[in-house]
Amino acid sequence: MQKLIAAVAAGLALAATSGAAQAQISDNVVKLGVLTDMSSLYADATGKGSLAAVEMAVADYGGKVAGVPIQVVSADHQNKPDVGVNIARNWYDNEKVDAVLDVPTSSVALPVSALTREKNKININSGGGSSDITGTACSPNTVHWTYDTYALSNVAGKAMVKRGEDTWFFVTADYAFGMALERDAANVVKESGGKVLGDVRHPLNSSDFSSFLLQAQASKAKVVALANAGGDTTNALKQAAEFGLTQGGQKMIALLMEITDVHSLGIKATQGLIITDAFYWDSNDETRAFSKRFNEKVGHMPTMIQAGLYSATMHYLKAIEAIKTDEAPKVMEQMRKTPVNDFFAKNGKIRIDGRMVHDMHLFEVKKPEESKGEWDLYKLIATVPGDEAFRPLDKGGCPLVK
């Protein structure tokens, strides 16, 4: 009888221990929400491709983490802050989402990051660009994975001023991302010895850039810098060609342009364009292997945002596996102390302000005669180490930095 009682007690203790361990994963599922632009000007750079990248990572991980299933949900925030915040709030409060990923459009990304902190969940941003996400608006619950306005401006601005292209005029999207991009780029130009001759701001998702481009042309600036993205960038470049800006000797630079934009416009229209990017599909065997699989699934090569999401999802799942909990502060701590080494980044690191620091690259779009295939679009000009590309930790105004 004593042996029987001891055996039962041991069994109950084991069951209690197992139950306690299992309870570390909330609701017995790890649920990821991909909040993105499915229908507007950033849909090619993010959208369905962002969702596909996260789904690929989950499938490659095996569909389970720490013994529980992984679920993925998605929604279109329509580039509207109120819509994005309401979706995220419902996910956190009612659908038990553990982490929200992607969130392009900085005017949506910033309030979603704030909400994530309030709810003590995790936000991994790949699509939003404002450097304020890890600056004055930094959060212990948000990781900014792929790029930001500081890195885009820093890499391209220094290189171009050094080449003698030292007078700039900005055509800027009139919302948080565009203004942060112009601010960061203008600072780099001035610090490098150049001058900003003027700027003009346009509404998000514009179709007519004629008046803005005429002002840029009249400025006689050597560089006309587009501080916008997606469909705004492609529309501005098309119309700049019609107005003859480059034929008149001005250099066009797209401070944020994805490979899908270049492909859409065509290599003939974009040849010579200078682009800063975190990822290029044809860099090495690892990037080519991932990109081939992605292309087969989605129908185009991955943008840096989409490649970054696969990398970020894997890093998040590995952190949960390592510590057997999805409790946000503990997962964030594990993510920060674990280097990022995959096809996207080598020796990447997540700082206390949430910035994932990794190498950035400066590319030039090839001439038609240099291209050997449909997606053979870029030639590498320079690779800038992460610590040089991204803003120094003590310069962003993040309250978490001591």
JSON list of C-alpha atoms in Angstrom, two decimals, residues 13-122:
[
{"chain": "A", "resi": 13, "resn": "ALA", "atom": "CA", "xyz": [3.78, 15.36, -9.06]},
{"chain": "A", "resi": 14, "resn": "LEU", "atom": "CA", "xyz": [4.96, 14.57, -12.59]},
{"chain": "A", "resi": 15, "resn": "ALA", "atom": "CA", "xyz": [1.60, 15.54, -14.03]},
{"chain": "A", "resi": 16, "resn": "ALA", "atom": "CA", "xyz": [1.62, 18.80, -12.07]},
{"chain": "A", "resi": 17, "resn": "THR", "atom": "CA", "xyz": [5.14, 19.58, -13.25]},
{"chain": "A", "resi": 18, "resn": "SER", "atom": "CA", "xyz": [4.22, 18.79, -16.85]},
{"chain": "A", "resi": 19, "resn": "GLY", "atom": "CA", "xyz": [1.09, 20.91, -16.58]},
{"chain": "A", "resi": 20, "resn": "ALA", "atom": "CA", "xyz": [3.10, 23.82, -15.17]},
{"chain": "A", "resi": 21, "resn": "ALA", "atom": "CA", "xyz": [5.61, 23.55, -17.99]},
{"chain": "A", "resi": 22, "resn": "GLN", "atom": "CA", "xyz": [2.84, 23.39, -20.60]},
{"chain": "A", "resi": 23, "resn": "ALA", "atom": "CA", "xyz": [1.11, 26.39, -19.02]},
{"chain": "A", "resi": 24, "resn": "GLN", "atom": "CA", "xyz": [4.14, 28.51, -19.87]},
{"chain": "A", "resi": 25, "resn": "ILE", "atom": "CA", "xyz": [2.76, 28.68, -23.43]},
{"chain": "A", "resi": 26, "resn": "SER", "atom": "CA", "xyz": [-0.38, 30.80, -23.15]},
{"chain": "A", "resi": 27, "resn": "ASP", "atom": "CA", "xyz": [-3.56, 29.14, -24.44]},
{"chain": "A", "resi": 28, "resn": "ASN", "atom": "CA", "xyz": [-1.48, 26.14, -25.64]},
{"chain": "A", "resi": 29, "resn": "VAL", "atom": "CA", "xyz": [-0.81, 27.83, -28.98]},
{"chain": "A", "resi": 30, "resn": "VAL", "atom": "CA", "xyz": [1.64, 30.40, -30.34]},
{"chain": "A", "resi": 31, "resn": "LYS", "atom": "CA", "xyz": [-0.37, 32.76, -32.53]},
{"chain": "A", "resi": 32, "resn": "LEU", "atom": "CA", "xyz": [1.18, 35.20, -35.00]},
{"chain": "A", "resi": 33, "resn": "GLY", "atom": "CA", "xyz": [-0.68, 38.09, -36.63]},
{"chain": "A", "resi": 34, "resn": "VAL", "atom": "CA", "xyz": [0.60, 39.51, -39.92]},
{"chain": "A", "resi": 35, "resn": "LEU", "atom": "CA", "xyz": [-0.72, 43.08, -40.11]},
{"chain": "A", "resi": 36, "resn": "THR", "atom": "CA", "xyz": [0.08, 44.45, -43.53]},
{"chain": "A", "resi": 37, "resn": "ASP", "atom": "CA", "xyz": [-1.00, 46.30, -46.69]},
{"chain": "A", "resi": 38, "resn": "MET", "atom": "CA", "xyz": [-2.91, 43.84, -48.85]},
{"chain": "A", "resi": 39, "resn": "SER", "atom": "CA", "xyz": [-4.56, 46.26, -51.26]},
{"chain": "A", "resi": 40, "resn": "SER", "atom": "CA", "xyz": [-2.75, 49.58, -51.69]},
{"chain": "A", "resi": 41, "resn": "LEU", "atom": "CA", "xyz": [0.59, 51.11, -52.62]},
{"chain": "A", "resi": 42, "resn": "TYR", "atom": "CA", "xyz": [2.76, 48.83, -50.42]},
{"chain": "A", "resi": 43, "resn": "ALA", "atom": "CA", "xyz": [1.00, 45.58, -51.32]},
{"chain": "A", "resi": 44, "resn": "ASP", "atom": "CA", "xyz": [3.81, 44.33, -53.60]},
{"chain": "A", "resi": 45, "resn": "ALA", "atom": "CA", "xyz": [6.60, 45.10, -51.12]},
{"chain": "A", "resi": 46, "resn": "THR", "atom": "CA", "xyz": [4.65, 43.63, -48.18]},
{"chain": "A", "resi": 47, "resn": "GLY", "atom": "CA", "xyz": [1.12, 42.22, -48.43]},
{"chain": "A", "resi": 48, "resn": "LYS", "atom": "CA", "xyz": [0.60, 38.64, -49.54]},
{"chain": "A", "resi": 49, "resn": "GLY", "atom": "CA", "xyz": [4.36, 38.19, -49.80]},
{"chain": "A", "resi": 50, "resn": "SER", "atom": "CA", "xyz": [4.77, 39.15, -46.14]},
{"chain": "A", "resi": 51, "resn": "LEU", "atom": "CA", "xyz": [2.15, 36.61, -45.14]},
{"chain": "A", "resi": 52, "resn": "ALA", "atom": "CA", "xyz": [3.80, 33.97, -47.34]},
{"chain": "A", "resi": 53, "resn": "ALA", "atom": "CA", "xyz": [7.21, 34.63, -45.75]},
{"chain": "A", "resi": 54, "resn": "VAL", "atom": "CA", "xyz": [5.82, 34.10, -42.23]},
{"chain": "A", "resi": 55, "resn": "GLU", "atom": "CA", "xyz": [3.94, 30.97, -43.33]},
{"chain": "A", "resi": 56, "resn": "MET", "atom": "CA", "xyz": [7.12, 29.60, -44.94]},
{"chain": "A", "resi": 57, "resn": "ALA", "atom": "CA", "xyz": [9.04, 30.12, -41.70]},
{"chain": "A", "resi": 58, "resn": "VAL", "atom": "CA", "xyz": [6.34, 28.39, -39.65]},
{"chain": "A", "resi": 59, "resn": "ALA", "atom": "CA", "xyz": [6.23, 25.46, -42.07]},
{"chain": "A", "resi": 60, "resn": "ASP", "atom": "CA", "xyz": [10.02, 25.16, -42.12]},
{"chain": "A", "resi": 61, "resn": "TYR", "atom": "CA", "xyz": [10.03, 25.17, -38.31]},
{"chain": "A", "resi": 62, "resn": "GLY", "atom": "CA", "xyz": [7.67, 22.22, -38.34]},
{"chain": "A", "resi": 63, "resn": "GLY", "atom": "CA", "xyz": [4.38, 23.91, -37.44]},
{"chain": "A", "resi": 64, "resn": "LYS", "atom": "CA", "xyz": [4.98, 23.52, -33.69]},
{"chain": "A", "resi": 65, "resn": "VAL", "atom": "CA", "xyz": [7.15, 25.22, -31.10]},
{"chain": "A", "resi": 66, "resn": "ALA", "atom": "CA", "xyz": [7.80, 24.06, -27.52]},
{"chain": "A", "resi": 67, "resn": "GLY", "atom": "CA", "xyz": [5.27, 21.28, -28.10]},
{"chain": "A", "resi": 68, "resn": "VAL", "atom": "CA", "xyz": [2.32, 23.48, -29.12]},
{"chain": "A", "resi": 69, "resn": "PRO", "atom": "CA", "xyz": [0.96, 24.40, -32.56]},
{"chain": "A", "resi": 70, "resn": "ILE", "atom": "CA", "xyz": [1.76, 27.67, -34.32]},
{"chain": "A", "resi": 71, "resn": "GLN", "atom": "CA", "xyz": [-1.10, 29.58, -35.93]},
{"chain": "A", "resi": 72, "resn": "VAL", "atom": "CA", "xyz": [-0.93, 32.50, -38.36]},
{"chain": "A", "resi": 73, "resn": "VAL", "atom": "CA", "xyz": [-3.65, 35.08, -38.98]},
{"chain": "A", "resi": 74, "resn": "SER", "atom": "CA", "xyz": [-3.50, 38.13, -41.23]},
{"chain": "A", "resi": 75, "resn": "ALA", "atom": "CA", "xyz": [-5.32, 41.39, -41.92]},
{"chain": "A", "resi": 76, "resn": "ASP", "atom": "CA", "xyz": [-5.16, 44.46, -44.16]},
{"chain": "A", "resi": 77, "resn": "HIS", "atom": "CA", "xyz": [-4.70, 47.70, -42.20]},
{"chain": "A", "resi": 78, "resn": "GLN", "atom": "CA", "xyz": [-5.46, 49.80, -45.32]},
{"chain": "A", "resi": 79, "resn": "ASN", "atom": "CA", "xyz": [-2.68, 52.22, -44.31]},
{"chain": "A", "resi": 80, "resn": "LYS", "atom": "CA", "xyz": [-5.07, 53.73, -41.75]},
{"chain": "A", "resi": 81, "resn": "PRO", "atom": "CA", "xyz": [-3.83, 54.08, -38.15]},
{"chain": "A", "resi": 82, "resn": "ASP", "atom": "CA", "xyz": [-7.29, 53.62, -36.59]},
{"chain": "A", "resi": 83, "resn": "VAL", "atom": "CA", "xyz": [-7.95, 50.48, -38.63]},
{"chain": "A", "resi": 84, "resn": "GLY", "atom": "CA", "xyz": [-4.54, 49.01, -37.80]},
{"chain": "A", "resi": 85, "resn": "VAL", "atom": "CA", "xyz": [-4.82, 49.72, -34.07]},
{"chain": "A", "resi": 86, "resn": "ASN", "atom": "CA", "xyz": [-8.36, 48.29, -33.89]},
{"chain": "A", "resi": 87, "resn": "ILE", "atom": "CA", "xyz": [-7.25, 45.08, -35.61]},
{"chain": "A", "resi": 88, "resn": "ALA", "atom": "CA", "xyz": [-4.26, 44.71, -33.30]},
{"chain": "A", "resi": 89, "resn": "ARG", "atom": "CA", "xyz": [-6.37, 45.45, -30.22]},
{"chain": "A", "resi": 90, "resn": "ASN", "atom": "CA", "xyz": [-8.92, 42.78, -31.20]},
{"chain": "A", "resi": 91, "resn": "TRP", "atom": "CA", "xyz": [-6.12, 40.30, -31.89]},
{"chain": "A", "resi": 92, "resn": "TYR", "atom": "CA", "xyz": [-4.56, 40.88, -28.48]},
{"chain": "A", "resi": 93, "resn": "ASP", "atom": "CA", "xyz": [-7.80, 41.06, -26.47]},
{"chain": "A", "resi": 94, "resn": "ASN", "atom": "CA", "xyz": [-10.01, 38.48, -28.16]},
{"chain": "A", "resi": 95, "resn": "GLU", "atom": "CA", "xyz": [-7.99, 36.29, -30.51]},
{"chain": "A", "resi": 96, "resn": "LYS", "atom": "CA", "xyz": [-5.03, 35.70, -28.18]},
{"chain": "A", "resi": 97, "resn": "VAL", "atom": "CA", "xyz": [-2.39, 36.76, -30.70]},
{"chain": "A", "resi": 98, "resn": "ASP", "atom": "CA", "xyz": [1.07, 36.68, -29.13]},
{"chain": "A", "resi": 99, "resn": "ALA", "atom": "CA", "xyz": [3.00, 38.73, -31.68]},
{"chain": "A", "resi": 100, "resn": "VAL", "atom": "CA", "xyz": [2.10, 41.15, -34.47]},
{"chain": "A", "resi": 101, "resn": "LEU", "atom": "CA", "xyz": [4.47, 41.20, -37.44]},
{"chain": "A", "resi": 102, "resn": "ASP", "atom": "CA", "xyz": [5.27, 43.43, -40.45]},
{"chain": "A", "resi": 103, "resn": "VAL", "atom": "CA", "xyz": [3.13, 46.63, -40.04]},
{"chain": "A", "resi": 104, "resn": "PRO", "atom": "CA", "xyz": [4.24, 48.76, -43.00]},
{"chain": "A", "resi": 105, "resn": "THR", "atom": "CA", "xyz": [3.32, 52.47, -43.00]},
{"chain": "A", "resi": 106, "resn": "SER", "atom": "CA", "xyz": [4.89, 54.29, -40.07]},
{"chain": "A", "resi": 107, "resn": "SER", "atom": "CA", "xyz": [1.71, 56.14, -39.14]},
{"chain": "A", "resi": 108, "resn": "VAL", "atom": "CA", "xyz": [0.24, 52.69, -38.38]},
{"chain": "A", "resi": 109, "resn": "ALA", "atom": "CA", "xyz": [3.44, 51.13, -37.04]},
{"chain": "A", "resi": 110, "resn": "LEU", "atom": "CA", "xyz": [3.99, 53.70, -34.28]},
{"chain": "A", "resi": 111, "resn": "PRO", "atom": "CA", "xyz": [0.59, 53.40, -32.55]},
{"chain": "A", "resi": 112, "resn": "VAL", "atom": "CA", "xyz": [0.60, 49.60, -32.97]},
{"chain": "A", "resi": 113, "resn": "SER", "atom": "CA", "xyz": [3.97, 49.52, -31.21]},
{"chain": "A", "resi": 114, "resn": "ALA", "atom": "CA", "xyz": [2.55, 51.63, -28.38]},
{"chain": "A", "resi": 115, "resn": "LEU", "atom": "CA", "xyz": [-0.49, 49.34, -28.08]},
{"chain": "A", "resi": 116, "resn": "THR", "atom": "CA", "xyz": [1.76, 46.27, -28.01]},
{"chain": "A", "resi": 117, "resn": "ARG", "atom": "CA", "xyz": [3.63, 47.71, -25.06]},
{"chain": "A", "resi": 118, "resn": "GLU", "atom": "CA", "xyz": [0.36, 48.44, -23.26]},
{"chain": "A", "resi": 119, "resn": "LYS", "atom": "CA", "xyz": [-0.79, 44.83, -23.80]},
{"chain": "A", "resi": 120, "resn": "ASN", "atom": "CA", "xyz": [2.65, 43.39, -22.99]},
{"chain": "A", "resi": 121, "resn": "LYS", "atom": "CA", "xyz": [2.84, 41.42, -26.24]},
{"chain": "A", "resi": 122, "resn": "ILE", "atom": "CA", "xyz": [5.49, 41.46, -28.99]}
]
